[in-house]
Coordinates of C-alpha atoms and ligand atoms in Angstrom, one line a residue:
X1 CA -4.6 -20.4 12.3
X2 CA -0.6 -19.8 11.6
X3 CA -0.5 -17.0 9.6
X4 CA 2.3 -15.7 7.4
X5 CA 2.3 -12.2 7.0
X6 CA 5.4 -10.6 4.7
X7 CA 6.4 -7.0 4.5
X8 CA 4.4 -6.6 8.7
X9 CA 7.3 -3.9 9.4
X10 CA 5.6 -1.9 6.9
X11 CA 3.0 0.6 6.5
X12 CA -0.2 -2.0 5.4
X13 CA 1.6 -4.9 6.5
X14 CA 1.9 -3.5 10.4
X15 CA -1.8 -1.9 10.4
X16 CA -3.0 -5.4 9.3
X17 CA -0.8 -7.4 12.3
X18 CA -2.3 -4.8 14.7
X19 CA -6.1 -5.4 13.6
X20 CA -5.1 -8.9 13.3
X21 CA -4.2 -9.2 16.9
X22 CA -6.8 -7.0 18.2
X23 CA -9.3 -8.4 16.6
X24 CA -8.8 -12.4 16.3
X25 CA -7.0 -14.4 19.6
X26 CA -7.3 -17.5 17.2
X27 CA -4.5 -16.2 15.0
X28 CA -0.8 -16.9 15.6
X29 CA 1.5 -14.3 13.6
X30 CA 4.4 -14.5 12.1
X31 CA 5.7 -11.8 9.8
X32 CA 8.4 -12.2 7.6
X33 CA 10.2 -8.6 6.4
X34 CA 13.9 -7.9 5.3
X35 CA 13.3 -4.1 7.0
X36 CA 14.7 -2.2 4.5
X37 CA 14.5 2.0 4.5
X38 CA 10.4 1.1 4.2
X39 CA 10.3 -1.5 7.2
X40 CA 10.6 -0.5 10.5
X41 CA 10.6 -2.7 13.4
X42 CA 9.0 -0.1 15.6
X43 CA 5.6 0.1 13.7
X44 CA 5.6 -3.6 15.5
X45 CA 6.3 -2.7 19.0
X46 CA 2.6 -2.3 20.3
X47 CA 2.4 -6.2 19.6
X48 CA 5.9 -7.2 19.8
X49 CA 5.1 -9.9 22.8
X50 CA 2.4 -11.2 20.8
X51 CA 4.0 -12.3 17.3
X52 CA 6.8 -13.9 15.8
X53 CA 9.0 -11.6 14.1
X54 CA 11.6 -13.0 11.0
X55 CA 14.2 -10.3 9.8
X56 CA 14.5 -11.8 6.1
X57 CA 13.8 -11.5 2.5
X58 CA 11.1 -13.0 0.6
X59 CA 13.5 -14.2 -2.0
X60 CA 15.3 -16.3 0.2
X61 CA 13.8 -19.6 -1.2
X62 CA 14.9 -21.9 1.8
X63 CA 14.4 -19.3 4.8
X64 CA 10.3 -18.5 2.8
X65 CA 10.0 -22.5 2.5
X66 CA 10.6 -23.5 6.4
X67 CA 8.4 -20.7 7.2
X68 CA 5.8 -21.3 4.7
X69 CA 5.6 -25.2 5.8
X70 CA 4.8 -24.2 9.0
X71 CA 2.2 -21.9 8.0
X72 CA -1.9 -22.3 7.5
X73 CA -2.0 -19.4 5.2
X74 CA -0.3 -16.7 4.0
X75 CA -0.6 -12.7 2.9
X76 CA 1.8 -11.6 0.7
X77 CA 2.6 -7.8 1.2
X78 CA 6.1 -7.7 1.3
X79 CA 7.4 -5.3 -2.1
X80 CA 9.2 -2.3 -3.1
X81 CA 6.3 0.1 -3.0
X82 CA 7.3 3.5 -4.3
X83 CA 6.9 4.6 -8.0
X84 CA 9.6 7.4 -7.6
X85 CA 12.1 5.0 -5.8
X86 CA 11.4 2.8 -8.9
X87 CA 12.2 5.5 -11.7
X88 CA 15.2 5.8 -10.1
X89 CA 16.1 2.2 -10.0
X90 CA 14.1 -0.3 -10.7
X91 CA 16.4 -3.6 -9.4
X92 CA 15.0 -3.7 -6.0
X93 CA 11.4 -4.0 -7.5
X94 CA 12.1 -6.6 -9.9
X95 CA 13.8 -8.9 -7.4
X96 CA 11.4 -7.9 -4.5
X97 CA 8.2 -8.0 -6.4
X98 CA 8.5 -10.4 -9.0
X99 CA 11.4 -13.1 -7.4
X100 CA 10.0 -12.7 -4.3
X101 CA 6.7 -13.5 -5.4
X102 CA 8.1 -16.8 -7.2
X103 CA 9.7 -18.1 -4.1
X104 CA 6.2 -17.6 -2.2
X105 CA 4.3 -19.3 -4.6
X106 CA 6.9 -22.2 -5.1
X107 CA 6.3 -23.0 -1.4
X108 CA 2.7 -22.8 -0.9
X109 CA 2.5 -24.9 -4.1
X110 CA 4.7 -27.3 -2.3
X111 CA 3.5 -27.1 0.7
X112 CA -0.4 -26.6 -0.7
X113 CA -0.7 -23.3 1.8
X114 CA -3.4 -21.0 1.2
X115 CA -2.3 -17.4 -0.2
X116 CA -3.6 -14.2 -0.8
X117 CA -1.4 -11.9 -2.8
X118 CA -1.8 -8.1 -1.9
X119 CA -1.7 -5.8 -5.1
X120 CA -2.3 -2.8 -6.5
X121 CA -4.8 -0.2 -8.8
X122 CA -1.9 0.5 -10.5
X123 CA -1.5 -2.4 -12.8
X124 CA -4.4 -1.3 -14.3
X125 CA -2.7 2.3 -15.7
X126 CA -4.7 5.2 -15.5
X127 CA -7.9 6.5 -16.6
X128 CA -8.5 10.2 -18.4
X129 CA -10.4 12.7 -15.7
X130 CA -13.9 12.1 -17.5
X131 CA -13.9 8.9 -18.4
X132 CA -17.4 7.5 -16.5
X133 CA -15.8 3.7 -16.2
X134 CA -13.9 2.3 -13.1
X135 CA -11.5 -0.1 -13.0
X136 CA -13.1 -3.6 -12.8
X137 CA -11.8 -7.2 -12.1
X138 CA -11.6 -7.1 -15.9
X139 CA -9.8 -4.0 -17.2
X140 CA -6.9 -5.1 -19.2
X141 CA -3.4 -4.9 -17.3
X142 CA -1.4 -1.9 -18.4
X143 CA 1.1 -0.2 -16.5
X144 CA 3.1 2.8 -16.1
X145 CA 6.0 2.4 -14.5
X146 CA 9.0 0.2 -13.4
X147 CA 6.9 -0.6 -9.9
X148 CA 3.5 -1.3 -11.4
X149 CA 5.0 -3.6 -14.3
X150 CA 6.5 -5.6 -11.8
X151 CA 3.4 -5.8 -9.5
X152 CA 1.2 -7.1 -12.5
X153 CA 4.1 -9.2 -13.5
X154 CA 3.6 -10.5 -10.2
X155 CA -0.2 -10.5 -10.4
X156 CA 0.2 -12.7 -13.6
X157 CA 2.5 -15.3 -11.8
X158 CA -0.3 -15.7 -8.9
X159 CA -2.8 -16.3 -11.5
X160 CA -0.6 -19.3 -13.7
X161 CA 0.4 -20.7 -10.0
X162 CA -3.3 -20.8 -9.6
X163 CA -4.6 -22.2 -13.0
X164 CA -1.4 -24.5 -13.7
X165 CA -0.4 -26.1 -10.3
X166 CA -4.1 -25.4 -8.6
X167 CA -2.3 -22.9 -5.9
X168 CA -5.4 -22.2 -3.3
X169 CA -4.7 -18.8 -4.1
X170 CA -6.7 -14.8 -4.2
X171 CA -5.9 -11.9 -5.3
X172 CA -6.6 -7.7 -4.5
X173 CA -6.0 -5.0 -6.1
X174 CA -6.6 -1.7 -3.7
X175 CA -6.5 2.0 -4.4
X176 CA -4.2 4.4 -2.4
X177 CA -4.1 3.9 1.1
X178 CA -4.1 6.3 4.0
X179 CA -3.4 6.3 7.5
X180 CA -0.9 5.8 10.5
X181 CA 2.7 4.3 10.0
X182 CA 2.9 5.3 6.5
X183 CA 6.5 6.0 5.6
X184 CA 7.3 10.1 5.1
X185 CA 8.2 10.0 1.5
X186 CA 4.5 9.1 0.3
X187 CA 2.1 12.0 -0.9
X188 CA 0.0 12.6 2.5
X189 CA 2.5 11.9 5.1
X190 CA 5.3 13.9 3.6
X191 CA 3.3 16.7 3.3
X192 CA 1.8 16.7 6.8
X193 CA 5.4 16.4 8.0
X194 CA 6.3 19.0 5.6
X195 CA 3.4 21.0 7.1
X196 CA 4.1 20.2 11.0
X197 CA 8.2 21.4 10.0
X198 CA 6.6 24.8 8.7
X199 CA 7.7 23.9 4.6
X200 CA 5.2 24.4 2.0
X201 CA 3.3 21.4 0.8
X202 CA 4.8 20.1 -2.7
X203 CA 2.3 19.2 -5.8
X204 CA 3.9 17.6 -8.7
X205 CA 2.9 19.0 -12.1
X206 CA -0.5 20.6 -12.4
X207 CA -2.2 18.8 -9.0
X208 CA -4.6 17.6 -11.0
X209 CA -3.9 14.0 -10.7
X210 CA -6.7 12.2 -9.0
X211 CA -6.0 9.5 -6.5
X212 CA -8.9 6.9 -5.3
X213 CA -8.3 7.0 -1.3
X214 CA -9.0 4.4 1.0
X215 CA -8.5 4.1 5.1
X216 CA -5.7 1.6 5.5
X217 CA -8.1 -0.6 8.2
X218 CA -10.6 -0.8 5.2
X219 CA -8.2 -2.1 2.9
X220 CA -7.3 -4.8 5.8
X221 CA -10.7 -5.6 7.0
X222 CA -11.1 -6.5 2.8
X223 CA -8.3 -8.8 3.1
X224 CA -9.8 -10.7 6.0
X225 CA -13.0 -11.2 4.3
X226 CA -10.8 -12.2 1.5
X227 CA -9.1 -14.5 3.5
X228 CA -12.4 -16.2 4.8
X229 CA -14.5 -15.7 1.8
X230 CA -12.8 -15.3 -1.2
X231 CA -13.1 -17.7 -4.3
X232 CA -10.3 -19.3 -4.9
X233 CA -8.6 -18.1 -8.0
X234 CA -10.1 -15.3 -7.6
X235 CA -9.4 -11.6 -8.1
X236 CA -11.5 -8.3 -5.8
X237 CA -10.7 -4.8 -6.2
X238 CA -10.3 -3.2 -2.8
X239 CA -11.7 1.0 -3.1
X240 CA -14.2 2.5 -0.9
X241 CA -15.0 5.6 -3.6
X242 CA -12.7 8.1 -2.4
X243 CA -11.3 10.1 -5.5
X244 CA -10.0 13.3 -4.6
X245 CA -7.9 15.3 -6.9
X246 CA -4.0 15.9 -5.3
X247 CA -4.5 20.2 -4.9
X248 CA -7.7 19.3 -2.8
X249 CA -6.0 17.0 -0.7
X250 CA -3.1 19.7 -0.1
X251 CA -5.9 22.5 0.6
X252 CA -7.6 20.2 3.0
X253 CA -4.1 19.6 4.9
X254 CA -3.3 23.5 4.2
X255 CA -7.0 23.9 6.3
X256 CA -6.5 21.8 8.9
X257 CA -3.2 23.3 9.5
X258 CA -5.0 26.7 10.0
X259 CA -2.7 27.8 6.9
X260 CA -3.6 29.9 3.6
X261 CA -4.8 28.3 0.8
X262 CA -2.2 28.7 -1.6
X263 CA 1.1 28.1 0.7
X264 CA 1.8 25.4 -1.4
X265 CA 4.7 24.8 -4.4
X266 CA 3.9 23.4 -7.8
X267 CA 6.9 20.9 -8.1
X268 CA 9.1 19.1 -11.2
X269 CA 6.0 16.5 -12.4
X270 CA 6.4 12.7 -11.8
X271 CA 7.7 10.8 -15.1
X272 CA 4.8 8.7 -16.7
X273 CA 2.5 10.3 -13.6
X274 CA -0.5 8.4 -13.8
X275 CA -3.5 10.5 -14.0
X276 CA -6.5 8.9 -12.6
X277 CA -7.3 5.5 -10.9
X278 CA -11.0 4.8 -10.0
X279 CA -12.1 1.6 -8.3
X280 CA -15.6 -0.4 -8.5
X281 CA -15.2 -2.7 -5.8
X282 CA -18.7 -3.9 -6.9
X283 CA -17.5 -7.5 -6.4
X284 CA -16.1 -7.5 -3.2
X285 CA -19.0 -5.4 -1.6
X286 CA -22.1 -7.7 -3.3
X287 CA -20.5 -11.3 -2.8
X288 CA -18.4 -11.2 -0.2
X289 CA -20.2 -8.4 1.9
X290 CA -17.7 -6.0 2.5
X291 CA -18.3 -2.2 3.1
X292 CA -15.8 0.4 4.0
X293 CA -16.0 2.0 7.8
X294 CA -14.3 5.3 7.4
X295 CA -16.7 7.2 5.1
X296 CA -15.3 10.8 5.6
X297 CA -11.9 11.4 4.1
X298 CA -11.1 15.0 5.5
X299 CA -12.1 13.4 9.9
X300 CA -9.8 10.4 8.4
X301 CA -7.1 13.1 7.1
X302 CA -7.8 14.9 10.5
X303 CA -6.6 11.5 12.6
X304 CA -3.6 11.3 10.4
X305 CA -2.6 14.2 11.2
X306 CA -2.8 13.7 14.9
X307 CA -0.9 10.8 14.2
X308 CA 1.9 12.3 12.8
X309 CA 1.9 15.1 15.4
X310 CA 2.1 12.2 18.5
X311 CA 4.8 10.2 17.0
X312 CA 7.5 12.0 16.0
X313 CA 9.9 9.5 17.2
X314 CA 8.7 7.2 14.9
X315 CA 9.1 9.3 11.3
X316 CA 11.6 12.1 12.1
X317 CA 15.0 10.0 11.3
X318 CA 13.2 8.6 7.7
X319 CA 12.3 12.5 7.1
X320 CA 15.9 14.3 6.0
X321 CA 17.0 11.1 4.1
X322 CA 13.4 11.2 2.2
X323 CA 13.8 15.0 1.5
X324 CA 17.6 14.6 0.7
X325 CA 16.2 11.7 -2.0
X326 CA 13.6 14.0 -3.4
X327 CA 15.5 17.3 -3.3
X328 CA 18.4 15.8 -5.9
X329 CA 15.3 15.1 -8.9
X330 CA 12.3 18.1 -7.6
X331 CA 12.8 22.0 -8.7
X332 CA 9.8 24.3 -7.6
X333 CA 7.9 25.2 -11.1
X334 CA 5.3 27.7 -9.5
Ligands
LIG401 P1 5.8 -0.3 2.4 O1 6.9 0.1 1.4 O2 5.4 0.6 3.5 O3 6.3 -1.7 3.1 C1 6.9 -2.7 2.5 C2 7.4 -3.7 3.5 O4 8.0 -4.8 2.8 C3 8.6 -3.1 4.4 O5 8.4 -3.4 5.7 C4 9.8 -3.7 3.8 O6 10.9 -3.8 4.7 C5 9.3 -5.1 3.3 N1 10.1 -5.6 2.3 C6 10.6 -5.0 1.1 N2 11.4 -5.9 0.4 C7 11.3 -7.1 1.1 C8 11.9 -8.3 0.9 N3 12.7 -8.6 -0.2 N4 11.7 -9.3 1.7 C9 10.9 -9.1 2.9 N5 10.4 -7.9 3.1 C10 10.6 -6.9 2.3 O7 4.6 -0.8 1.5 P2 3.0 -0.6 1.8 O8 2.6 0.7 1.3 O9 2.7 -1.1 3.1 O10 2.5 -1.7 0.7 C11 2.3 -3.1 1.0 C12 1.8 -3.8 -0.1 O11 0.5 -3.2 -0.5 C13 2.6 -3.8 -1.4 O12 2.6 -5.0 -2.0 C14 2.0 -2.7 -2.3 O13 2.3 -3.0 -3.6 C15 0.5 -2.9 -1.9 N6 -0.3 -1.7 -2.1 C16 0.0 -0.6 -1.5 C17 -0.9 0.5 -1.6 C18 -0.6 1.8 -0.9 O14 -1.4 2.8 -1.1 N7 0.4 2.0 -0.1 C19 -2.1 0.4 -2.3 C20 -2.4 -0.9 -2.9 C21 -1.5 -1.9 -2.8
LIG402 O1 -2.8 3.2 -6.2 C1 -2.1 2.4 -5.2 C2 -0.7 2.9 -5.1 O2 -0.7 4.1 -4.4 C3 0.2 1.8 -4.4 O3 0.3 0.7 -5.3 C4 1.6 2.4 -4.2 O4 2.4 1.5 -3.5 C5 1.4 3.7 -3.4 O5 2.7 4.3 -3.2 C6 0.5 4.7 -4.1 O6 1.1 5.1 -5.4 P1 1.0 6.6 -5.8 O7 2.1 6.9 -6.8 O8 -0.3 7.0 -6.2 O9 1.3 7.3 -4.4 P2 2.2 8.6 -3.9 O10 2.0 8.7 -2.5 O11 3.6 8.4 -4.3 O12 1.6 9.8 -4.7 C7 0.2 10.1 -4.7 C8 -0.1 11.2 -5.6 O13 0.5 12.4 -5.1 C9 0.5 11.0 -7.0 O14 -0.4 11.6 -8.0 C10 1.8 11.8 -7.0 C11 1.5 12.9 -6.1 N1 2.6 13.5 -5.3 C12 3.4 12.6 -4.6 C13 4.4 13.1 -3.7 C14 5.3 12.2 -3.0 C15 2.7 14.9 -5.2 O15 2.0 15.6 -5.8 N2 3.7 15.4 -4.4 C16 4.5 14.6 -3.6 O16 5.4 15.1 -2.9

């Protein structure tokens, strides 16, 4: 199979080349990503001699439909993926995520190549702490800010290209993902590198907010069996029942870190913070089979960690410009 991977410089997109190539010889990759600040070429370099790498955007219509005709599938996971980044302007997510989505689908319609579009809980908005339902394949869209409109505006387009023009097309929707190569200025790897400088973790608002957390290998092995088994036209929700509240996850880090309890700061609160997601993945785990591998979160946390601490090299230059970023919007509120 020639597969077209987008976004593969960055944090999901590189974990899912590397099982990719571990895991199935059969595969040829090529991976498609305009490595902006979120890309980085060296998340690649473990399999460098064994994929095709394409420094370009997504929107590029002619570039995405030369690569795209040579291509047996594709998995689209190329996007501006930050919600703070997206509060402070959303252009790059409405031309990355929703234009750069239309130019995919425009060519696998053209050239009838099978796609699976990566997406997100978020579309979905949030849910109140005690409410006892999950988000399901068929919880109304509703999203919160400038990043998850664009991704269900996305969503929306996969599902016309699908109905309208018979696109051989899937869809997922995951829950927060965890893990190696994760760029520095999302929640867990900016506090572990917070942590590993000596600065105090940094909780936005009350730390209540809960987060449904998933391994990022899970969320890939899910695409595969996507990929392989997946109704067409269809839509799975990627979670593997990991909500943990945002001050446990920072006393857990605190813990491992052989640090007291509460060496943390209570920081300026998110606009529009979402306060819950919850996935049932029902779907994806009764037809297509799927189960998550990494059942405990805080051993999972604990290889992250060890992660960051043996590869400097690879986050320190993203860290100051990150901090700088958050440092002109955050003030410590307790
Ligand atoms: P990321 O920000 O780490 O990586 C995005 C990659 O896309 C980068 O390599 C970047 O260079 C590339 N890119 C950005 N704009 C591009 C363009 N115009 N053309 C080509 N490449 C471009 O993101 P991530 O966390 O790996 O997320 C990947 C996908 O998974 C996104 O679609 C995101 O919405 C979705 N998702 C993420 C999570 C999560 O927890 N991180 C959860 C569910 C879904
Ligand atoms: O749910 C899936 C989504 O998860 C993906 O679609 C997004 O691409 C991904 O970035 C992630 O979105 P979140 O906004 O949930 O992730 P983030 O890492 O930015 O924040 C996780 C939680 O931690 C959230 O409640 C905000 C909070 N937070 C974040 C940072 C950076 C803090 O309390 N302190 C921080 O310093």
């Amino acid at each position: 199979m020639r597969l077209l991977v987008t976004g593969g410089a960055g944090f999901i997109g590189a974990n899912f080349v590397h099982q990719t190539v571990a895991e199935r010889s059969d595969v040829q990759v090529t991976v498609l990503d305009a490595l902006t600040y979120a890309g980085n070429r060296q998340s690649l370099d473990p399999v460098a001699d064994r994929i095709e790498f394409v420094h370009g955007d997504v929107a590029d219509f002619a570039l995405v439909d030369r690569l795209v005709a040579g291509s047996d599938a594709v998995v689209h996971f190329a996007a501006e993926s930050h919600n703070d980044n997206s509060l402070a302007d959303p252009t790059p997510f409405v031309q990355t995520n929703v234009m750069g989505t239309f130019s995919l689908l425009q060519a696998v319609r053209a050239h009838d190549v099978r796609y699976h579009h990566i997406s997100t809980d978020e579309v979905y908005g949030d849910l109140e702490l005690d409410d006892p339902e999950r988000f399901t394949e068929s919880t109304p869209y509703n999203p919160s800010s400038p990043y998850s409109a664009t991704k269900a505006s996305s969503d929306l387009l996969v599902r016309a290209w699908a109905r309208s023009f018979g696109v051989r097309a899937t869809l997922s929707n995951c829950s927060n993902n965890y893990g190696p190569y994760q760029h520095v200025e999302k929640f867990i790897p900016r506090q572990i590198t917070n942590l590993i400088d000596g600065v105090r973790p940094r909780l936005y608002g009350s730390g209540k907010n809960v987060r449904d957390w998933i391994h990022v290998d899970d969320h890939n092995a899910a695409v595969w069996t996507i990929l392989e088994k997946g109704s067409l036209g269809q839509t799975y929700l990627i979670g593997a029942d990991g909500e943990v509240d945002n001050r446990t996850v920072v006393g857990t880090l605190l813990e491992l870190f052989g640090r007291d309890a509460d060496d943390f700061d209570f920081v300026t609160d998110r606009p529009g913070h979402d306060l819950r997601y919850a996935i049932d993945s029902t779907r994806l785990r009764t037809e297509l089979g799927w189960t998550p591998q990494y059942k405990d979160f805080r051993s999972g946390l604990e290889a992250t960690v060890r992660w960051y601490r043996d590869n400097e090299s690879w986050w320190r230059a993203q860290k100051e410009s990150a901090e700088k970023a958050y440092a002109a919007s955050e003030s410590v509120i307790g």
